PDB file of C-alpha atoms and ligand atoms in Angstrom:
ATOM      1  CA  MET V  28     -19.318 188.511 -94.184  1.00 48.00           C
ATOM      2  CA  SER V  29     -23.212 189.184 -93.139  1.00 50.00           C
ATOM      3  CA  LYS V  30     -24.218 191.821 -95.763  1.00 57.00           C
ATOM      4  CA  GLN V  31     -26.081 194.875 -94.556  1.00 61.00           C
ATOM      5  CA  PRO V  32     -30.093 193.943 -94.880  1.00 66.00           C
ATOM      6  CA  PRO V  33     -31.029 196.880 -98.241  1.00 76.00           C
ATOM      7  CA  HIS V  34     -33.348 198.932 -96.331  1.00 82.00           C
ATOM      8  CA  ASP V  35     -30.231 200.558 -94.663  1.00 91.00           C
ATOM      9  CA  THR V  36     -27.856 200.546 -97.371  1.00 92.00           C
ATOM     10  CA  ALA V  37     -30.737 203.452 -98.524  1.00 94.00           C
ATOM     11  CA  ARG V  38     -31.041 204.685 -95.687  1.00 95.00           C
ATOM     12  CA  ARG V  39     -27.953 205.350 -95.980  1.00 93.00           C
ATOM     13  CA  LEU V  40     -27.741 206.941 -99.625  1.00 95.00           C
ATOM     14  CA  ARG V  41     -30.724 209.429 -98.222  1.00 96.00           C
ATOM     15  CA  GLU V  42     -28.367 210.071 -95.636  1.00 95.00           C
ATOM     16  CA  PHE V  43     -25.789 211.765 -97.455  1.00 95.00           C
ATOM     17  CA  GLY V  44     -28.336 213.209-100.176  1.00 95.00           C
ATOM     18  CA  VAL V  45     -28.477 210.844-102.854  1.00 96.00           C
ATOM     19  CA  GLN V  46     -32.037 209.994-104.900  1.00 96.00           C
ATOM     20  CA  VAL V  47     -31.907 205.920-103.616  1.00 95.00           C
ATOM     21  CA  THR V  48     -32.168 204.278-107.448  1.00 94.00           C
ATOM     22  CA  ALA V  49     -31.831 199.902-107.886  1.00 93.00           C
ATOM     23  CA  GLN V  50     -28.530 200.511-109.285  1.00 94.00           C
ATOM     24  CA  ARG V  51     -26.393 203.102-106.490  1.00 96.00           C
ATOM     25  CA  LEU V  52     -28.411 200.273-103.881  1.00 95.00           C
ATOM     26  CA  ALA V  53     -25.892 197.306-105.945  1.00 96.00           C
ATOM     27  CA  VAL V  54     -23.365 199.852-106.575  1.00 97.00           C
ATOM     28  CA  LEU V  55     -22.750 201.461-102.820  1.00 97.00           C
ATOM     29  CA  MET V  56     -22.832 197.044-101.825  1.00 96.00           C
ATOM     30  CA  ALA V  57     -20.971 195.886-103.966  1.00 96.00           C
ATOM     31  CA  VAL V  58     -18.059 198.108-103.074  1.00 97.00           C
ATOM     32  CA  ARG V  59     -19.066 197.569 -99.087  1.00 95.00           C
ATOM     33  CA  ASP V  60     -18.605 193.685-100.395  1.00 94.00           C
ATOM     34  CA  GLN V  61     -15.387 194.114-102.040  1.00 95.00           C
ATOM     35  CA  PRO V  62     -13.802 196.862-100.460  1.00 95.00           C
ATOM     36  CA  HIS V  63     -10.670 198.397-103.277  1.00 97.00           C
ATOM     37  CA  ALA V  64     -12.492 197.239-106.219  1.00 96.00           C
ATOM     38  CA  THR V  65     -11.848 198.955-108.959  1.00 96.00           C
ATOM     39  CA  ALA V  66     -14.983 200.663-110.968  1.00 96.00           C
ATOM     40  CA  GLN V  67     -14.347 196.568-113.236  1.00 95.00           C
ATOM     41  CA  ASP V  68     -14.980 194.610-110.237  1.00 95.00           C
ATOM     42  CA  ILE V  69     -18.021 196.550-109.488  1.00 97.00           C
ATOM     43  CA  ALA V  70     -19.281 196.054-112.642  1.00 96.00           C
ATOM     44  CA  VAL V  71     -19.128 192.798-112.661  1.00 96.00           C
ATOM     45  CA  VAL V  72     -20.856 191.817-109.594  1.00 95.00           C
ATOM     46  CA  VAL V  73     -23.261 194.501-110.074  1.00 96.00           C
ATOM     47  CA  ARG V  74     -23.900 192.624-113.392  1.00 95.00           C
ATOM     48  CA  SER V  75     -24.842 189.552-110.539  1.00 94.00           C
ATOM     49  CA  GLU V  76     -26.811 190.860-108.616  1.00 91.00           C
ATOM     50  CA  ILE V  77     -29.381 193.132-110.275  1.00 92.00           C
ATOM     51  CA  GLY V  78     -28.144 192.298-114.142  1.00 92.00           C
ATOM     52  CA  THR V  79     -28.198 194.221-117.037  1.00 88.00           C
ATOM     53  CA  ILE V  80     -26.335 198.226-116.458  1.00 91.00           C
ATOM     54  CA  SER V  81     -23.682 199.432-118.646  1.00 93.00           C
ATOM     55  CA  ARG V  82     -20.812 199.699-117.855  1.00 93.00           C
ATOM     56  CA  GLN V  83     -21.180 203.897-117.763  1.00 95.00           C
ATOM     57  CA  ALA V  84     -24.110 203.649-115.540  1.00 96.00           C
ATOM     58  CA  VAL V  85     -21.445 202.190-113.792  1.00 96.00           C
ATOM     59  CA  TYR V  86     -19.225 204.709-112.924  1.00 96.00           C
ATOM     60  CA  ASP V  87     -22.102 207.531-112.753  1.00 97.00           C
ATOM     61  CA  ALA V  88     -23.568 206.059-109.770  1.00 97.00           C
ATOM     62  CA  LEU V  89     -19.690 205.421-108.344  1.00 98.00           C
ATOM     63  CA  GLY V  90     -18.606 209.586-109.000  1.00 97.00           C
ATOM     64  CA  ILE V  91     -21.322 209.983-107.052  1.00 97.00           C
ATOM     65  CA  LEU V  92     -21.622 208.126-103.899  1.00 97.00           C
ATOM     66  CA  ALA V  93     -17.714 209.469-103.798  1.00 97.00           C
ATOM     67  CA  ASP V  94     -18.711 212.896-104.174  1.00 96.00           C
ATOM     68  CA  ARG V  95     -20.886 212.756-101.538  1.00 96.00           C
ATOM     69  CA  GLY V  96     -18.820 210.818 -99.277  1.00 95.00           C
ATOM     70  CA  LEU V  97     -20.927 207.859 -98.802  1.00 96.00           C
ATOM     71  CA  ILE V  98     -17.335 205.844-100.715  1.00 97.00           C
ATOM     72  CA  ARG V  99     -13.798 206.773-101.514  1.00 96.00           C
ATOM     73  CA  ARG V 100     -12.089 206.820-104.441  1.00 96.00           C
ATOM     74  CA  ILE V 101      -7.800 205.183-104.021  1.00 96.00           C
ATOM     75  CA  GLN V 102      -6.208 206.343-106.922  1.00 94.00           C
ATOM     76  CA  PRO V 103      -2.875 204.975-107.114  1.00 93.00           C
ATOM     77  CA  SER V 104      -0.443 205.868-109.884  1.00 90.00           C
ATOM     78  CA  GLY V 105       0.372 204.706-112.618  1.00 89.00           C
ATOM     79  CA  SER V 106      -3.268 201.895-111.966  1.00 88.00           C
ATOM     80  CA  PRO V 107      -7.050 202.360-112.316  1.00 93.00           C
ATOM     81  CA  ALA V 108      -9.421 203.440-109.239  1.00 96.00           C
ATOM     82  CA  ARG V 109     -10.293 201.516-106.699  1.00 97.00           C
ATOM     83  CA  PHE V 110     -13.365 202.281-103.925  1.00 98.00           C
ATOM     84  CA  GLU V 111     -13.751 201.517-100.979  1.00 97.00           C
ATOM     85  CA  ASP V 112     -16.968 202.438 -98.070  1.00 95.00           C
ATOM     86  CA  ARG V 113     -14.414 202.812 -95.346  1.00 95.00           C
ATOM     87  CA  VAL V 114     -14.826 206.704 -94.817  1.00 94.00           C
ATOM     88  CA  GLY V 115     -14.446 208.774 -91.967  1.00 86.00           C
ATOM     89  CA  ASP V 116     -11.319 207.900 -90.370  1.00 91.00           C
ATOM     90  CA  ASN V 117      -7.914 208.831 -92.473  1.00 91.00           C
ATOM     91  CA  HIS V 118      -6.211 205.448 -92.616  1.00 95.00           C
ATOM     92  CA  HIS V 119      -4.030 204.903 -95.735  1.00 96.00           C
ATOM     93  CA  HIS V 120      -3.242 201.128 -98.064  1.00 97.00           C
ATOM     94  CA  LEU V 121      -0.460 199.027 -98.713  1.00 97.00           C
ATOM     95  CA  ILE V 122      -0.428 197.702-102.383  1.00 96.00           C
ATOM     96  CA  CYS V 123       1.789 195.469-104.218  1.00 96.00           C
ATOM     97  CA  ARG V 124       4.206 196.156-106.939  1.00 94.00           C
ATOM     98  CA  SER V 125       4.204 192.926-108.421  1.00 94.00           C
ATOM     99  CA  CYS V 126      -0.515 192.006-108.284  1.00 94.00           C
ATOM    100  CA  GLY V 127      -2.038 194.716-106.969  1.00 93.00           C
ATOM    101  CA  ARG V 128      -3.113 193.537-103.439  1.00 94.00           C
ATOM    102  CA  MET V 129      -4.359 196.959-100.924  1.00 96.00           C
ATOM    103  CA  VAL V 130      -4.808 196.274 -98.428  1.00 96.00           C
ATOM    104  CA  ASP V 131      -5.704 199.094 -95.748  1.00 97.00           C
ATOM    105  CA  VAL V 132      -3.692 200.407 -93.120  1.00 96.00           C
ATOM    106  CA  ASP V 133      -4.928 202.829 -89.413  1.00 96.00           C
ATOM    107  CA  CYS V 134      -3.034 205.828 -89.930  1.00 95.00           C
ATOM    108  CA  ALA V 135      -0.211 205.703 -87.320  1.00 91.00           C
ATOM    109  CA  VAL V 136      -0.879 209.630 -86.080  1.00 92.00           C
ATOM    110  CA  GLY V 137      -5.272 209.007 -86.632  1.00 88.00           C
ATOM    111  CA  GLU V 138      -5.994 213.249 -87.966  1.00 88.00           C
ATOM    112  CA  THR V 139      -5.363 214.673 -91.489  1.00 90.00           C
ATOM    113  CA  PRO V 140      -3.046 215.253 -92.587  1.00 93.00           C
ATOM    114  CA  CYS V 141      -0.560 213.386 -90.783  1.00 92.00           C
ATOM    115  CA  LEU V 142       2.128 214.590 -91.886  1.00 92.00           C
ATOM    116  CA  THR V 143       3.914 217.685 -91.894  1.00 91.00           C
ATOM    117  CA  ALA V 144       5.085 219.464 -94.994  1.00 92.00           C
ATOM    118  CA  ALA V 145       8.863 220.375 -94.313  1.00 92.00           C
ATOM    119  CA  ASP V 146       7.289 224.220 -96.051  1.00 93.00           C
ATOM    120  CA  GLY V 147       3.688 224.463 -96.711  1.00 91.00           C
ATOM    121  CA  MET V 148       4.098 227.720 -98.773  1.00 93.00           C
ATOM    122  CA  GLY V 149       1.549 229.277 -96.980  1.00 95.00           C
ATOM    123  CA  TYR V 150      -1.651 226.956 -97.962  1.00 96.00           C
ATOM    124  CA  GLU V 151      -4.144 226.241 -95.388  1.00 95.00           C
ATOM    125  CA  ILE V 152      -3.575 221.111 -95.557  1.00 94.00           C
ATOM    126  CA  ASP V 153      -5.830 219.360 -94.367  1.00 92.00           C
ATOM    127  CA  GLU V 154      -4.555 216.121 -96.548  1.00 90.00           C
ATOM    128  CA  ALA V 155      -1.131 214.089 -97.116  1.00 92.00           C
ATOM    129  CA  GLU V 156      -2.089 211.486 -99.286  1.00 91.00           C
ATOM    130  CA  VAL V 157      -0.229 208.297 -98.021  1.00 93.00           C
ATOM    131  CA  ILE V 158       0.464 205.383-100.654  1.00 95.00           C
ATOM    132  CA  TYR V 159       2.837 202.898 -98.584  1.00 96.00           C
ATOM    133  CA  TRP V 160       3.997 200.538-102.458  1.00 96.00           C
ATOM    134  CA  GLY V 161       6.262 197.630-101.434  1.00 97.00           C
ATOM    135  CA  ARG V 162       5.663 193.509-102.039  1.00 97.00           C
ATOM    136  CA  CYS V 163       2.982 191.390-100.548  1.00 97.00           C
ATOM    137  CA  PRO V 164       4.216 188.514 -98.095  1.00 97.00           C
ATOM    138  CA  ASP V 165       3.319 185.719-101.144  1.00 97.00           C
ATOM    139  CA  CYS V 166       4.955 187.658-103.888  1.00 97.00           C
ATOM    140  CA  VAL V 167       8.067 187.574-101.733  1.00 97.00           C
ATOM    141  CA  ALA V 168       7.649 184.101-100.145  1.00 96.00           C
ATOM    142  CA  ARG V 169       7.303 183.590-104.121  1.00 94.00           C
ATOM    143  CA  SER V 170      10.326 185.281-105.288  1.00 91.00           C
ATOM    144  CA  ARG V 171      12.662 183.424-102.134  1.00 91.00           C
ATOM    145  CA  ILE V 172      11.145 180.018-103.542  1.00 90.00           C
ATOM    146  CA  ARG V 173      12.284 181.431-106.729  1.00 89.00           C
ATOM    147  CA  SER V 174      15.578 182.540-105.810  1.00 89.00           C
ATOM    148  CA  GLU V 175      16.422 179.469-103.642  1.00 88.00           C
ATOM    149  CA  ASN V 176      15.330 176.853-106.679  1.00 87.00           C
ATOM    150  CA  ALA V 177      17.977 178.776-108.878  1.00 85.00           C
ATOM    151  CA  ALA V 178      20.626 178.860-106.350  1.00 77.00           C
ATOM    152  CA  GLU V 179      20.478 174.628-106.538  1.00 70.00           C
TER     153      GLU V 179
HETATM  154 ZN1   ZN H 230       1.284 190.874-104.172  1.00 84.14          ZN
HETATM  155 ZN1   ZN H 231      -8.885 201.662 -97.596  1.00 84.14          ZN
HETATM  156 ZN1   ZN H 232      -1.120 209.005 -91.667  1.00 84.14          ZN
END
């Protein structure tokens, strides 16, 4: 995957009204390179790019980028938040319960909210949060091998 030149990344920050700093640039690039990474994963990447950066500075940068809409924060229940730069479409995620791998899945409908509530209770609904939980192909294959071995 080719990295976008930093000046494009800087322009993107400015377009969203975010002041350009080396740390924010590095965080945005790291999210782009590693979609669905946790803040901790991103901190590791950013440190390898620009050297010392505190964990708090990474969290702050992620917070600002997410608040301004440059990145999306996905908060699966019971696990740390993940970040991605695929914003502006209503896609969903598949998460493996065994290994935690997360992948994108296009929304079958496209626009939000893609599910109709049985009863909207008068709320003006603008989003349905959809996460598909299950097991990834690798984990399914692994458990199949395990049970075949056990059967012998
Ligand atoms: Zn898995
Ligand atoms: Zn995604
Ligand atoms: Zn959908």
